[in-house]
Amino acid sequence: GEGEVMSILEVRSSTGGLVRRLVNQTAVPGDFSVVWDGRDTDGVAMASGVYFYQLTVGEAQLTRKMSLIR
């Protein structure tokens, strides 16, 4: 609809490459949680290491580091 803001949550590699898009939907107020199973878009298990999650809501963007430990 008019004025809808999109919410996108992506997991990225340490070099910035897209690993997996977890959320791509109209943003809604309130809390939400997402679980990443450690796999990429093709279902391949990713190696232990440093990854980033990138949350984009409209024009705002937040990137944070996380560790995947197997």
mmCIF file of C-alpha atoms in Angstrom:
data_model
loop_
_atom_site.group_PDB
_atom_site.id
_atom_site.type_symbol
_atom_site.label_atom_id
_atom_site.label_comp_id
_atom_site.label_asym_id
_atom_site.label_seq_id
_atom_site.Cartn_x
_atom_site.Cartn_y
_atom_site.Cartn_z
ATOM 1 C CA GLY A 1 0.000 0.000 0.000
ATOM 2 C CA GLU A 2 0.868 3.664 -0.001
ATOM 3 C CA GLY A 3 3.635 4.612 2.398
ATOM 4 C CA GLU A 4 4.584 1.044 3.312
ATOM 5 C CA VAL A 5 8.093 0.625 4.683
ATOM 6 C CA MET A 6 10.017 -2.559 3.947
ATOM 7 C CA SER A 7 11.956 -4.494 6.559
ATOM 8 C CA ILE A 8 14.894 -6.566 5.294
ATOM 9 C CA LEU A 9 17.211 -8.723 7.405
ATOM 10 C CA GLU A 10 20.241 -10.276 5.732
ATOM 11 C CA VAL A 11 23.194 -12.358 6.869
ATOM 12 C CA ARG A 12 26.440 -11.311 5.200
ATOM 13 C CA SER A 13 29.921 -12.785 5.104
ATOM 14 C CA SER A 14 32.955 -11.021 6.579
ATOM 15 C CA THR A 15 33.656 -9.673 3.074
ATOM 16 C CA GLY A 16 30.102 -8.334 2.709
ATOM 17 C CA GLY A 17 28.707 -10.992 0.399
ATOM 18 C CA LEU A 18 25.083 -11.995 0.848
ATOM 19 C CA VAL A 19 24.777 -15.331 2.648
ATOM 20 C CA ARG A 20 21.028 -15.391 3.176
ATOM 21 C CA ARG A 21 18.043 -13.050 3.290
ATOM 22 C CA LEU A 22 15.987 -13.979 6.340
ATOM 23 C CA VAL A 23 13.279 -11.315 6.227
ATOM 24 C CA ASN A 24 11.832 -9.293 3.361
ATOM 25 C CA GLN A 25 8.427 -7.956 4.311
ATOM 26 C CA THR A 26 6.433 -4.887 5.192
ATOM 27 C CA ALA A 27 7.688 -3.481 8.471
ATOM 28 C CA VAL A 28 5.307 -3.786 11.403
ATOM 29 C CA PRO A 29 5.653 -2.164 14.841
ATOM 30 C CA GLY A 30 6.712 -4.276 17.791
ATOM 31 C CA ASP A 31 9.274 -6.916 18.640
ATOM 32 C CA PHE A 32 10.160 -9.815 16.416
ATOM 33 C CA SER A 33 12.759 -12.533 16.470
ATOM 34 C CA VAL A 34 14.402 -14.517 13.698
ATOM 35 C CA VAL A 35 16.436 -17.707 13.930
ATOM 36 C CA TRP A 36 19.209 -18.351 11.410
ATOM 37 C CA ASP A 37 20.035 -22.034 11.031
ATOM 38 C CA GLY A 38 23.594 -21.303 9.877
ATOM 39 C CA ARG A 39 22.836 -22.143 6.266
ATOM 40 C CA ASP A 40 23.066 -20.091 3.095
ATOM 41 C CA THR A 41 20.385 -19.543 0.463
ATOM 42 C CA ASP A 42 21.102 -22.967 -1.084
ATOM 43 C CA GLY A 43 20.855 -24.755 2.267
ATOM 44 C CA VAL A 44 24.616 -25.279 2.565
ATOM 45 C CA ALA A 45 25.936 -25.186 6.135
ATOM 46 C CA MET A 46 28.291 -22.248 6.606
ATOM 47 C CA ALA A 47 31.680 -22.558 8.291
ATOM 48 C CA SER A 48 32.354 -21.254 11.780
ATOM 49 C CA GLY A 49 33.512 -17.669 11.712
ATOM 50 C CA VAL A 50 32.486 -14.038 11.800
ATOM 51 C CA TYR A 51 29.340 -12.948 9.969
ATOM 52 C CA PHE A 52 27.285 -9.784 9.962
ATOM 53 C CA TYR A 53 23.565 -9.257 10.160
ATOM 54 C CA GLN A 54 22.203 -6.238 8.359
ATOM 55 C CA LEU A 55 18.770 -4.870 9.197
ATOM 56 C CA THR A 56 17.237 -2.333 6.840
ATOM 57 C CA VAL A 57 13.945 -0.641 7.697
ATOM 58 C CA GLY A 58 13.025 1.963 5.133
ATOM 59 C CA GLU A 59 15.993 4.337 4.917
ATOM 60 C CA ALA A 60 17.555 3.203 8.217
ATOM 61 C CA GLN A 61 20.236 0.513 8.247
ATOM 62 C CA LEU A 62 21.936 -1.290 11.118
ATOM 63 C CA THR A 63 24.823 -3.752 10.787
ATOM 64 C CA ARG A 64 26.201 -5.836 13.647
ATOM 65 C CA LYS A 65 28.834 -8.550 13.930
ATOM 66 C CA MET A 66 28.096 -12.078 15.119
ATOM 67 C CA SER A 67 30.017 -15.326 15.431
ATOM 68 C CA LEU A 68 28.882 -18.683 14.094
ATOM 69 C CA ILE A 69 30.290 -21.498 16.201
ATOM 70 C CA ARG A 70 29.873 -25.099 15.128
#
